[in-house]
PDB file of C-alpha atoms in Angstrom:
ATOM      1  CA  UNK A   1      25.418  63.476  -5.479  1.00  0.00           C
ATOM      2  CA  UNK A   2      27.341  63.293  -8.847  1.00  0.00           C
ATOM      3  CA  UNK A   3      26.591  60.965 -11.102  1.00  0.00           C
ATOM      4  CA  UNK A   4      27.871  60.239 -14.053  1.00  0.00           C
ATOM      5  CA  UNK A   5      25.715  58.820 -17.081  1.00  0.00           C
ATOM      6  CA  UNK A   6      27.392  56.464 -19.550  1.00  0.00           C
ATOM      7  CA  UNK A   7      25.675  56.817 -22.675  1.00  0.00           C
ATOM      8  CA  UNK A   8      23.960  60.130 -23.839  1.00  0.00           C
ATOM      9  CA  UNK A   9      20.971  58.029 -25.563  1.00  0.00           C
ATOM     10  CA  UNK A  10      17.255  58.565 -24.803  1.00  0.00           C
ATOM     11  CA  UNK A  11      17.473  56.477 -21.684  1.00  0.00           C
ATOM     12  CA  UNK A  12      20.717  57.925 -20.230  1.00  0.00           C
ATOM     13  CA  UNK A  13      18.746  61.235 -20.892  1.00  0.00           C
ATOM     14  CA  UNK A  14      15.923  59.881 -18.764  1.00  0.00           C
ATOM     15  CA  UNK A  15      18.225  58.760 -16.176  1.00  0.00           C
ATOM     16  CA  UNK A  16      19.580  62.788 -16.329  1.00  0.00           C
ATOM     17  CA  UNK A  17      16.370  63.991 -15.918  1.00  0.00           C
ATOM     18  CA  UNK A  18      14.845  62.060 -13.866  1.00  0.00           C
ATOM     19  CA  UNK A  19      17.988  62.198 -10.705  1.00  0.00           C
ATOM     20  CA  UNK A  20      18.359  66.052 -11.184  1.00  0.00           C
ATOM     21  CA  UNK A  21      14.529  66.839 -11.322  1.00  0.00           C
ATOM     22  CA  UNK A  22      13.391  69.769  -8.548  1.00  0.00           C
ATOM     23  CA  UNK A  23      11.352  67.576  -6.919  1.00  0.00           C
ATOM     24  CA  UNK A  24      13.589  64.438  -7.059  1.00  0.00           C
ATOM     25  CA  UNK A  25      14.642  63.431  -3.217  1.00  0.00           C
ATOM     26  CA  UNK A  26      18.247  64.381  -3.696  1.00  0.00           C
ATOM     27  CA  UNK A  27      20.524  67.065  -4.945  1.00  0.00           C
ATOM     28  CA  UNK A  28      22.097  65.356  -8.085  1.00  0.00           C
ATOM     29  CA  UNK A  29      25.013  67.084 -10.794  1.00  0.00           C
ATOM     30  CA  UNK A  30      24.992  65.196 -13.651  1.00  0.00           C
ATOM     31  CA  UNK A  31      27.787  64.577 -16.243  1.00  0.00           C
ATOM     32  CA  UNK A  32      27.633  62.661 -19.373  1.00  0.00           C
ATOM     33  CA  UNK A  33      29.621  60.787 -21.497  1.00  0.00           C
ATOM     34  CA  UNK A  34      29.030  58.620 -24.563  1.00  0.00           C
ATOM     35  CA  UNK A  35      31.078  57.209 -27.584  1.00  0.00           C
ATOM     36  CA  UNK A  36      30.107  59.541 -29.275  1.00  0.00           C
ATOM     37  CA  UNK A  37      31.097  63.009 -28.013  1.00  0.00           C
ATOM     38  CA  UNK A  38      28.522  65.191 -30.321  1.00  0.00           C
ATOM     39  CA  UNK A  39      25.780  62.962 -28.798  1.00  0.00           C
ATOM     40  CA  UNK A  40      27.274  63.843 -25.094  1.00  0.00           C
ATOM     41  CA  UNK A  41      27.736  67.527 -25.489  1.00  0.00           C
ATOM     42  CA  UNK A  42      23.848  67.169 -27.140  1.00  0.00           C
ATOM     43  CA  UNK A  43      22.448  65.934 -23.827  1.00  0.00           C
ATOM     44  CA  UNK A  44      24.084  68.216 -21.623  1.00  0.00           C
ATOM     45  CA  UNK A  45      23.468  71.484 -23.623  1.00  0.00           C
ATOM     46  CA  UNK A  46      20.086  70.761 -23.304  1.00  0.00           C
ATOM     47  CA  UNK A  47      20.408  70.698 -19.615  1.00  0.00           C
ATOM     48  CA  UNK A  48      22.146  71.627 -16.759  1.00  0.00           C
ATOM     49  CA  UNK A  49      24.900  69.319 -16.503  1.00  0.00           C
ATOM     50  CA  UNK A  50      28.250  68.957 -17.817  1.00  0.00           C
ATOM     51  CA  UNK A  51      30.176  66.207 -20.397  1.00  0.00           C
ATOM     52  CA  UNK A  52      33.370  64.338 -19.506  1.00  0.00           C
ATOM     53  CA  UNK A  53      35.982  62.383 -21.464  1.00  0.00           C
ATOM     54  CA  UNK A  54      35.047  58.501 -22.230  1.00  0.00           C
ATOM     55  CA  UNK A  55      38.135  57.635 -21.556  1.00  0.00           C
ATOM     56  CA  UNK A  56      39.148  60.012 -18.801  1.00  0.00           C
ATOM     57  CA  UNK A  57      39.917  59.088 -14.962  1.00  0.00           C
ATOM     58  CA  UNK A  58      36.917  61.309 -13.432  1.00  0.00           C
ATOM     59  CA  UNK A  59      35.757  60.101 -10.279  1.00  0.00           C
ATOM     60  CA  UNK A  60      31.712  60.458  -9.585  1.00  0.00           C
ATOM     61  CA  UNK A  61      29.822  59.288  -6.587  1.00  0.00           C
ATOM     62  CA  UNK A  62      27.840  57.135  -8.468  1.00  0.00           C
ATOM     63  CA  UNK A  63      28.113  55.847 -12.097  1.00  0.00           C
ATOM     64  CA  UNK A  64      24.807  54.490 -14.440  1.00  0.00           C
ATOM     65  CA  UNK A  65      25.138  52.723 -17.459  1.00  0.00           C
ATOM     66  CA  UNK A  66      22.850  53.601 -20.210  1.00  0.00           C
ATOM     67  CA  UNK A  67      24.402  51.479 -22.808  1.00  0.00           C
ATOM     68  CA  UNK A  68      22.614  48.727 -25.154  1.00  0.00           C
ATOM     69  CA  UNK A  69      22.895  45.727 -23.365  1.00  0.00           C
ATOM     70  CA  UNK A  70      25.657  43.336 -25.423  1.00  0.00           C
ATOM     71  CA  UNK A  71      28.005  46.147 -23.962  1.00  0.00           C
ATOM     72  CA  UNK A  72      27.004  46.222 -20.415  1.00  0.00           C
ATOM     73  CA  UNK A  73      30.035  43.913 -19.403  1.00  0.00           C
ATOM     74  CA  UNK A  74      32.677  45.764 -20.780  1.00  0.00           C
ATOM     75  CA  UNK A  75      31.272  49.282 -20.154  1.00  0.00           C
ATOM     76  CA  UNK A  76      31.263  47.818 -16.197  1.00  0.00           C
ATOM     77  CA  UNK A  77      34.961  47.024 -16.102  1.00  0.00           C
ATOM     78  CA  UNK A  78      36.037  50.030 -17.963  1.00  0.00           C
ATOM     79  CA  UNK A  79      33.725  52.539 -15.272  1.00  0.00           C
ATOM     80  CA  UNK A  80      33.700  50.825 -12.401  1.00  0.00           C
ATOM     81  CA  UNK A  81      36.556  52.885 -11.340  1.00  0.00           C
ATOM     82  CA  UNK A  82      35.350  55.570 -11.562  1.00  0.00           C
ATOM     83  CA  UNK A  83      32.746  54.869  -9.336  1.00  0.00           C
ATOM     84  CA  UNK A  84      33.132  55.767  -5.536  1.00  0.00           C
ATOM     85  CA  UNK A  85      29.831  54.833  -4.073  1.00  0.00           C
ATOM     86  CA  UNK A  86      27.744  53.118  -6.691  1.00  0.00           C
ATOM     87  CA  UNK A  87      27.489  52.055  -9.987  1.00  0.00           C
ATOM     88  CA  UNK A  88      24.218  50.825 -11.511  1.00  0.00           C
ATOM     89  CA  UNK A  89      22.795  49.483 -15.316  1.00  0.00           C
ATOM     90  CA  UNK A  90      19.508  50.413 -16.611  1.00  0.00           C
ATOM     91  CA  UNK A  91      20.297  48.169 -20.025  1.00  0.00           C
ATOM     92  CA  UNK A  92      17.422  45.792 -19.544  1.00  0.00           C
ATOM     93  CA  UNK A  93      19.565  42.955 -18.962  1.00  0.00           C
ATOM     94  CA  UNK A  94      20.240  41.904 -15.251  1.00  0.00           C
ATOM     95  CA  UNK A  95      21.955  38.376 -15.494  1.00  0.00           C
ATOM     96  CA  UNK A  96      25.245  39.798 -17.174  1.00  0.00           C
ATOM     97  CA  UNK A  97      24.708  43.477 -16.268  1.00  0.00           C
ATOM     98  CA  UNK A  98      24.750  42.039 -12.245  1.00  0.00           C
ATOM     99  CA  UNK A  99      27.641  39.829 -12.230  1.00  0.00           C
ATOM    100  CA  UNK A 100      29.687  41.912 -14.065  1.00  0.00           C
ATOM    101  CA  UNK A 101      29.328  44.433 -11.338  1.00  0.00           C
ATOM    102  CA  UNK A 102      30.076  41.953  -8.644  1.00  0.00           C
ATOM    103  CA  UNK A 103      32.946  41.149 -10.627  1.00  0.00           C
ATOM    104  CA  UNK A 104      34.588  44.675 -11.328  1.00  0.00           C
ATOM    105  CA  UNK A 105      32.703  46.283  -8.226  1.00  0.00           C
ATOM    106  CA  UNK A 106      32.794  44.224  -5.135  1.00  0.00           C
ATOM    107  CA  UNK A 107      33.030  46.954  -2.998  1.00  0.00           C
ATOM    108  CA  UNK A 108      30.296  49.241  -4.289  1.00  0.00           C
ATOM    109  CA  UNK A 109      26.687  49.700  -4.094  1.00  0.00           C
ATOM    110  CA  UNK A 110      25.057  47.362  -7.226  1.00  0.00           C
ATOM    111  CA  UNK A 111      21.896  47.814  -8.625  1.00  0.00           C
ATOM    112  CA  UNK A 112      20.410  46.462 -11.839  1.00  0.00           C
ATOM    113  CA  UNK A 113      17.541  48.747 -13.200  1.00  0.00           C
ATOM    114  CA  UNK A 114      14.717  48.571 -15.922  1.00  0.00           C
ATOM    115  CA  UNK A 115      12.363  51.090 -17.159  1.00  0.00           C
ATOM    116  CA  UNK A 116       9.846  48.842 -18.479  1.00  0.00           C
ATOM    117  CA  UNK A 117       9.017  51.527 -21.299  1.00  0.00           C
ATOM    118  CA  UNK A 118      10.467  54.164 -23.699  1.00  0.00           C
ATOM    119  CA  UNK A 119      10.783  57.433 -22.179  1.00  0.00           C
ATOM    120  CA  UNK A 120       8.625  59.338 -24.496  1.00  0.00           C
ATOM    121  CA  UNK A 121       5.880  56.919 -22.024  1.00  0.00           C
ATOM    122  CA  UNK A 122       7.505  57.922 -18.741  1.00  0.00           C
ATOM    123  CA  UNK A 123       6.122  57.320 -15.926  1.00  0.00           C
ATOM    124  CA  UNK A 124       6.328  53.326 -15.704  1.00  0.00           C
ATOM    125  CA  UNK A 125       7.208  50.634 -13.846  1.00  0.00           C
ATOM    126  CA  UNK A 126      10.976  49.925 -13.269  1.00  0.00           C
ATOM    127  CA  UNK A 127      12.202  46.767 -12.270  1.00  0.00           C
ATOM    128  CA  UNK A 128      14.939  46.576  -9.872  1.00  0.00           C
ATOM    129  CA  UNK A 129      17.437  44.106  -8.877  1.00  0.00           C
ATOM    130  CA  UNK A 130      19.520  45.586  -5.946  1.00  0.00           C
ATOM    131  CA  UNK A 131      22.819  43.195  -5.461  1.00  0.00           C
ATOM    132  CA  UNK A 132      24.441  45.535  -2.821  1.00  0.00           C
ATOM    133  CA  UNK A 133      22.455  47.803  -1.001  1.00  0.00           C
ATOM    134  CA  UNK A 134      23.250  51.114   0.316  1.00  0.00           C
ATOM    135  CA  UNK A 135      22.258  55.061   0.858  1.00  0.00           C
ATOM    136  CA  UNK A 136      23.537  56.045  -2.618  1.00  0.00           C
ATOM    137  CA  UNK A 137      20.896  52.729  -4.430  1.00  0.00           C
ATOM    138  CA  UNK A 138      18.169  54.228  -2.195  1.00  0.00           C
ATOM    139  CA  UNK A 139      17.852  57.789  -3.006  1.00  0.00           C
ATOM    140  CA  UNK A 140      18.119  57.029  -6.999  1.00  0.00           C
ATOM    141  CA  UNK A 141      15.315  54.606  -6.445  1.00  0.00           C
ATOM    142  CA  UNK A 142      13.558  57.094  -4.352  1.00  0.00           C
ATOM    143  CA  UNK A 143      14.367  59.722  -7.427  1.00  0.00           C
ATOM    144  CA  UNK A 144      12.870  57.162  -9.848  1.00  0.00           C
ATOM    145  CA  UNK A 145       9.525  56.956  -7.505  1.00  0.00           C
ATOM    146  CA  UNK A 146       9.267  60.520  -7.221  1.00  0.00           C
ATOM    147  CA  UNK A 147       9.174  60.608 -10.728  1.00  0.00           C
ATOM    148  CA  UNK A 148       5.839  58.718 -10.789  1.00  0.00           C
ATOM    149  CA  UNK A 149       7.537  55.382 -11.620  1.00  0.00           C
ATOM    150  CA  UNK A 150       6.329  51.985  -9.822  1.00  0.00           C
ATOM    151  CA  UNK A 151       9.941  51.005  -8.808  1.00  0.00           C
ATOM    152  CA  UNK A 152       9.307  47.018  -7.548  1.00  0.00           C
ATOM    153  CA  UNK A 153      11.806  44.403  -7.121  1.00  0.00           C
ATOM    154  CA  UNK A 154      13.199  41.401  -8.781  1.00  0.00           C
ATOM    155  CA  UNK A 155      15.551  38.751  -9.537  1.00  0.00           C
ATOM    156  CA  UNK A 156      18.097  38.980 -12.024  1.00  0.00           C
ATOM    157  CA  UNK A 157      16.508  35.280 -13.220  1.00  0.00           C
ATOM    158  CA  UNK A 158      12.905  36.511 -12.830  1.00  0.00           C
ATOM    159  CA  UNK A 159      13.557  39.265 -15.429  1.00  0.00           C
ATOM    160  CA  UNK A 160      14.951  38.150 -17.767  1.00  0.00           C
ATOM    161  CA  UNK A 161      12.691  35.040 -17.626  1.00  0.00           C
ATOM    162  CA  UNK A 162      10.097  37.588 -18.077  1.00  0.00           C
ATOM    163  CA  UNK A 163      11.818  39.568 -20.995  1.00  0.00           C
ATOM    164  CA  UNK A 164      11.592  36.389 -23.220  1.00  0.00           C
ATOM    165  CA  UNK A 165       7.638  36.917 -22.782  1.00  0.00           C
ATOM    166  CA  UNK A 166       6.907  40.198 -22.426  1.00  0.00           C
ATOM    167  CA  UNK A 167       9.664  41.961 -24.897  1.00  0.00           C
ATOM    168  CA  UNK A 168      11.234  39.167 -27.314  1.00  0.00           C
ATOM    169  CA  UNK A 169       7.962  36.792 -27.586  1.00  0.00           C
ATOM    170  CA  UNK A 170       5.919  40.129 -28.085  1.00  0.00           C
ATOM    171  CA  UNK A 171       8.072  41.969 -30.326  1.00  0.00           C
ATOM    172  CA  UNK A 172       8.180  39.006 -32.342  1.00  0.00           C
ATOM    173  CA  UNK A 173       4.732  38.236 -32.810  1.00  0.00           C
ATOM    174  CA  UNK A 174       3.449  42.051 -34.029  1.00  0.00           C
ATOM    175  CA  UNK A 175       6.548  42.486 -36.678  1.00  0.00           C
ATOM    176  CA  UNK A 176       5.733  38.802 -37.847  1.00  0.00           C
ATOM    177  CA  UNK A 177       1.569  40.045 -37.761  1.00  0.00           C
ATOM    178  CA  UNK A 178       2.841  43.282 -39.646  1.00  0.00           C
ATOM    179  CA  UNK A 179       5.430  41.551 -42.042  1.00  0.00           C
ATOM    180  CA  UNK A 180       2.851  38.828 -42.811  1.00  0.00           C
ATOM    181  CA  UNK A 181      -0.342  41.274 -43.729  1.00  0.00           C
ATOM    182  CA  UNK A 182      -1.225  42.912 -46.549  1.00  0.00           C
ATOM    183  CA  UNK A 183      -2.317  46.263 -46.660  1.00  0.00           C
ATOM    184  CA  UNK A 184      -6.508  46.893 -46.178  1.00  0.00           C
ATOM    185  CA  UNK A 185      -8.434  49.752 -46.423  1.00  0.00           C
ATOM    186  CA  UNK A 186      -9.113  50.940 -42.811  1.00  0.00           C
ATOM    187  CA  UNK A 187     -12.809  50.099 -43.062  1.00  0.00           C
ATOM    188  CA  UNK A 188     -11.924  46.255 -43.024  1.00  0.00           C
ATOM    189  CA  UNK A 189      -9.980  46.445 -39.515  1.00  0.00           C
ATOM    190  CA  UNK A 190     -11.812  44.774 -36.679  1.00  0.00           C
ATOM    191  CA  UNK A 191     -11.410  45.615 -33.202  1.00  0.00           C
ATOM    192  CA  UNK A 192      -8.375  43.151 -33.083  1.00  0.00           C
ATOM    193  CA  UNK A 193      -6.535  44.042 -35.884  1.00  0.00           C
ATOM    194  CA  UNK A 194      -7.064  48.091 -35.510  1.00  0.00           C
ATOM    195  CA  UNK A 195      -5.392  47.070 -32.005  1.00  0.00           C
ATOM    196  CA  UNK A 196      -2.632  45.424 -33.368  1.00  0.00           C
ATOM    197  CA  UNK A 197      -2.131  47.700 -36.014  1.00  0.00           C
ATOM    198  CA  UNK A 198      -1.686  50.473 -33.439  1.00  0.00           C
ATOM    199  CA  UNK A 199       0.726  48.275 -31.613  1.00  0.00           C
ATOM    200  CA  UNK A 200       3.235  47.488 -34.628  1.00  0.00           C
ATOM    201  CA  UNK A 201       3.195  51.123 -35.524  1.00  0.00           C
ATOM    202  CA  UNK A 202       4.627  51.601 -31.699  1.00  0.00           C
ATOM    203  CA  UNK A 203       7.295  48.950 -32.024  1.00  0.00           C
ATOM    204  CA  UNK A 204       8.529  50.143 -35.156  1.00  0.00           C
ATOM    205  CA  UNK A 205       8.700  53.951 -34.405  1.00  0.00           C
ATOM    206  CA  UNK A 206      12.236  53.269 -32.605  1.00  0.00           C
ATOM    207  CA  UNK A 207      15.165  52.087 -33.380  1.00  0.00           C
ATOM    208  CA  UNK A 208      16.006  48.506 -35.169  1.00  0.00           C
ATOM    209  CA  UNK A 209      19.264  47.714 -33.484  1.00  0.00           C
ATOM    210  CA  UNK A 210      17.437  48.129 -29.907  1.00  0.00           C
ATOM    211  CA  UNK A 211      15.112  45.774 -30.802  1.00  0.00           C
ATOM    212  CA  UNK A 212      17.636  43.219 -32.024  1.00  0.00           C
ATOM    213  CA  UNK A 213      19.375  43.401 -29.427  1.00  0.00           C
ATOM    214  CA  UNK A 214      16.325  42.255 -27.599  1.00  0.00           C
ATOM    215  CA  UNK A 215      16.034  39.284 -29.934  1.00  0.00           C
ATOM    216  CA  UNK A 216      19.505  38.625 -29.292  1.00  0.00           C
ATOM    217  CA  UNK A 217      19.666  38.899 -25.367  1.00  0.00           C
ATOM    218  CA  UNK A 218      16.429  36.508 -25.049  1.00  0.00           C
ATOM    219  CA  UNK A 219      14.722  33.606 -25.999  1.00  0.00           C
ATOM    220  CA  UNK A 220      10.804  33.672 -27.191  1.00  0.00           C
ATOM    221  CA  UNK A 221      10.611  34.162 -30.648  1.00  0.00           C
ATOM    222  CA  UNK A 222      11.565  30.326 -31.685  1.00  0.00           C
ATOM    223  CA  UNK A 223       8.327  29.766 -29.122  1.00  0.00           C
ATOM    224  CA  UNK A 224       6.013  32.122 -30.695  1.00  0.00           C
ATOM    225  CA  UNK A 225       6.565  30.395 -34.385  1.00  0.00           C
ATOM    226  CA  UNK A 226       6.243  27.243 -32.594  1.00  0.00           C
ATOM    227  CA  UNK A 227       3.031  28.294 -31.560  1.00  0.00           C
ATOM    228  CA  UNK A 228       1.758  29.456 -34.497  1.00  0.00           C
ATOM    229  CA  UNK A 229       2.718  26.466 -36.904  1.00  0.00           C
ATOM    230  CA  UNK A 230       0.670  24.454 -34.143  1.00  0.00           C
ATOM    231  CA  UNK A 231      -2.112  27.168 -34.845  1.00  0.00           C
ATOM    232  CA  UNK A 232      -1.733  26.553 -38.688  1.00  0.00           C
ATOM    233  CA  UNK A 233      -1.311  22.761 -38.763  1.00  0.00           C
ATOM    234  CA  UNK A 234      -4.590  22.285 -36.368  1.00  0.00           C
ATOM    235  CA  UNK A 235      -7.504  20.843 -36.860  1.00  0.00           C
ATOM    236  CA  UNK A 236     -11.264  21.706 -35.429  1.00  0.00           C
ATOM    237  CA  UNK A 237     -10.155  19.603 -32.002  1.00  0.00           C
ATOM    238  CA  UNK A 238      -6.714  20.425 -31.457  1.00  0.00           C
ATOM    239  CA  UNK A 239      -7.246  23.924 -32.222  1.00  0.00           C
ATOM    240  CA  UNK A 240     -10.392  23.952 -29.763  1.00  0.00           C
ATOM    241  CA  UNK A 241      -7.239  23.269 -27.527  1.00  0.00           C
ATOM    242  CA  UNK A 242      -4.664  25.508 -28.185  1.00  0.00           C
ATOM    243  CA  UNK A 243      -7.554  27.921 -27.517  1.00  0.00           C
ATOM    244  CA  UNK A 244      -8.853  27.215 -24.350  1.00  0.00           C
ATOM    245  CA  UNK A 245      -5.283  27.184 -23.667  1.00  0.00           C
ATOM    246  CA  UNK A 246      -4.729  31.092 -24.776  1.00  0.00           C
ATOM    247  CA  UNK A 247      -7.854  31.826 -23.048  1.00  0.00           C
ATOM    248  CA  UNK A 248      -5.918  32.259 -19.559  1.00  0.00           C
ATOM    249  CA  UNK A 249      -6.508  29.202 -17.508  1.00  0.00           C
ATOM    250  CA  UNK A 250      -2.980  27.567 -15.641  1.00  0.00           C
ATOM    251  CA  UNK A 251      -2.513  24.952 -18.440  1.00  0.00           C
ATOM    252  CA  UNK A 252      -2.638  27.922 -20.980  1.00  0.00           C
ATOM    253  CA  UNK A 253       0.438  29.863 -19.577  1.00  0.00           C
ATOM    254  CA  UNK A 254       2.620  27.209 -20.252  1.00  0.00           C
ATOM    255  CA  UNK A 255       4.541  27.183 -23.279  1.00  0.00           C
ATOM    256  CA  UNK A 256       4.306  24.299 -25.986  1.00  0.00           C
ATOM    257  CA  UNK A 257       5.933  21.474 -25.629  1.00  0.00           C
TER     258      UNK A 257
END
């Protein structure tokens, strides 16, 4: 199988590895291309695969997009072509990412995926939202699993449902911990802060613009200041509230109204 990576970045480089890997169910060649040529001929010198013009007219069996998520539409129209069996995202994005495929691709195997981590953290769980199934869909999931990943499936509205909680309402509630503290010595942590402390330091090892992004893809942050005005502004009863709400009970995992 060929596939062609679109975007030489950490994740397309994960996507490399991970379909070309000896023990990965299928025979994979890998090409990459990126904006940025340098960044391209980076990837592939440090493996065995080869680099291709952006804006060429290659055809590849399968195409993946490893491109920050705002660009997934336009990457889609401008690849899809080049596609003969497949083309796929892994932007972390499936609402946009998936009907931009249908769009441009009707006639291809679609698949949305999401490697719920950075790669530096591999394995994972993916998610996976497979629009048009197909042999070529199935043996890069099968790659992924082989690679130790928990592969599971989705909804396009599911995820990103779920992003607003578990990436946007989280990232913004340890930078606003981290931008709001001051520092302490390290004997003054407590179990809770050392935790969070460890936390922030792991969201802001990467890059800025992927985590705005983020921000700007889903909703949660407006919902995590929400909740913590209502933390600030209550007294002995109604916080006695919001924390039996936090505590994990049905009532609790519902957002304030």
């Amino acid at each position: 199988m060929d596939v062609l990576v679109v975007g030489a970045g950490e994740i397309g480089r994960w996507v490399a590895d991970t379909v070309s890997a000896d023990d990965a169910p299928i025979d994979a060649s890998v090409a990459f291309t990126d904006r940025d040529p340098t960044v391209a001929a980076d990837a592939a010198a440090d493996r065995d695969a080869r680099t291709v013009d952006a804006d060429g007219d290659t055809s590849h069996d399968a195409v993946c997009l490893a491109v920050p998520m705002s660009a997934v539409p336009a990457a889609v129209a401008a690849y899809a072509p080049r596609a003969e069996r497949a083309i796929v995202d892994v932007s972390g994005e499936m609402t946009d990412a998936v009907a931009a495929m249908r769009e441009h691709a009707p006639d291809l195997e679609r698949a949305s995926y999401h490697p719920l981590f950075a790669p530096p953290r591999v394995p994972g769980n993916v998610a996976v939202v497979v629009d048009e199934a197909g042999p070529t869909v199935e043996s890069l999931s099968a790659a992924v699993e082989a690679g130790g990943n928990d592969v599971f499936e989705t909804t396009a509205d599911e995820h990103d449902e779920a992003m607003e909680t578990v990436q946007a309402g989280a990232h913004a509630a340890v930078l606003a911990w981290r931008l709001a503290g001051e520092d302490v010595r390290e004997e003054f942590h407590t179990p809770v802060s050392a935790a969070l402390d460890d936390v922030a330091d792991t969201v802001t090892e990467g890059s800025p613009a992927v985590y705005a992004e983020i921000q700007r893809a889903f909703d949660g942050a407006d919902e995590v200041a929400e909740a913590a005005a209502a933390i600030a502004a209550a007294d002995d009863g109604a916080f006695a509230d919001l924390y039996e709400r936090a505590r994990g009970d049905r009532e609790g995992r519902d957002r304030l109204e």
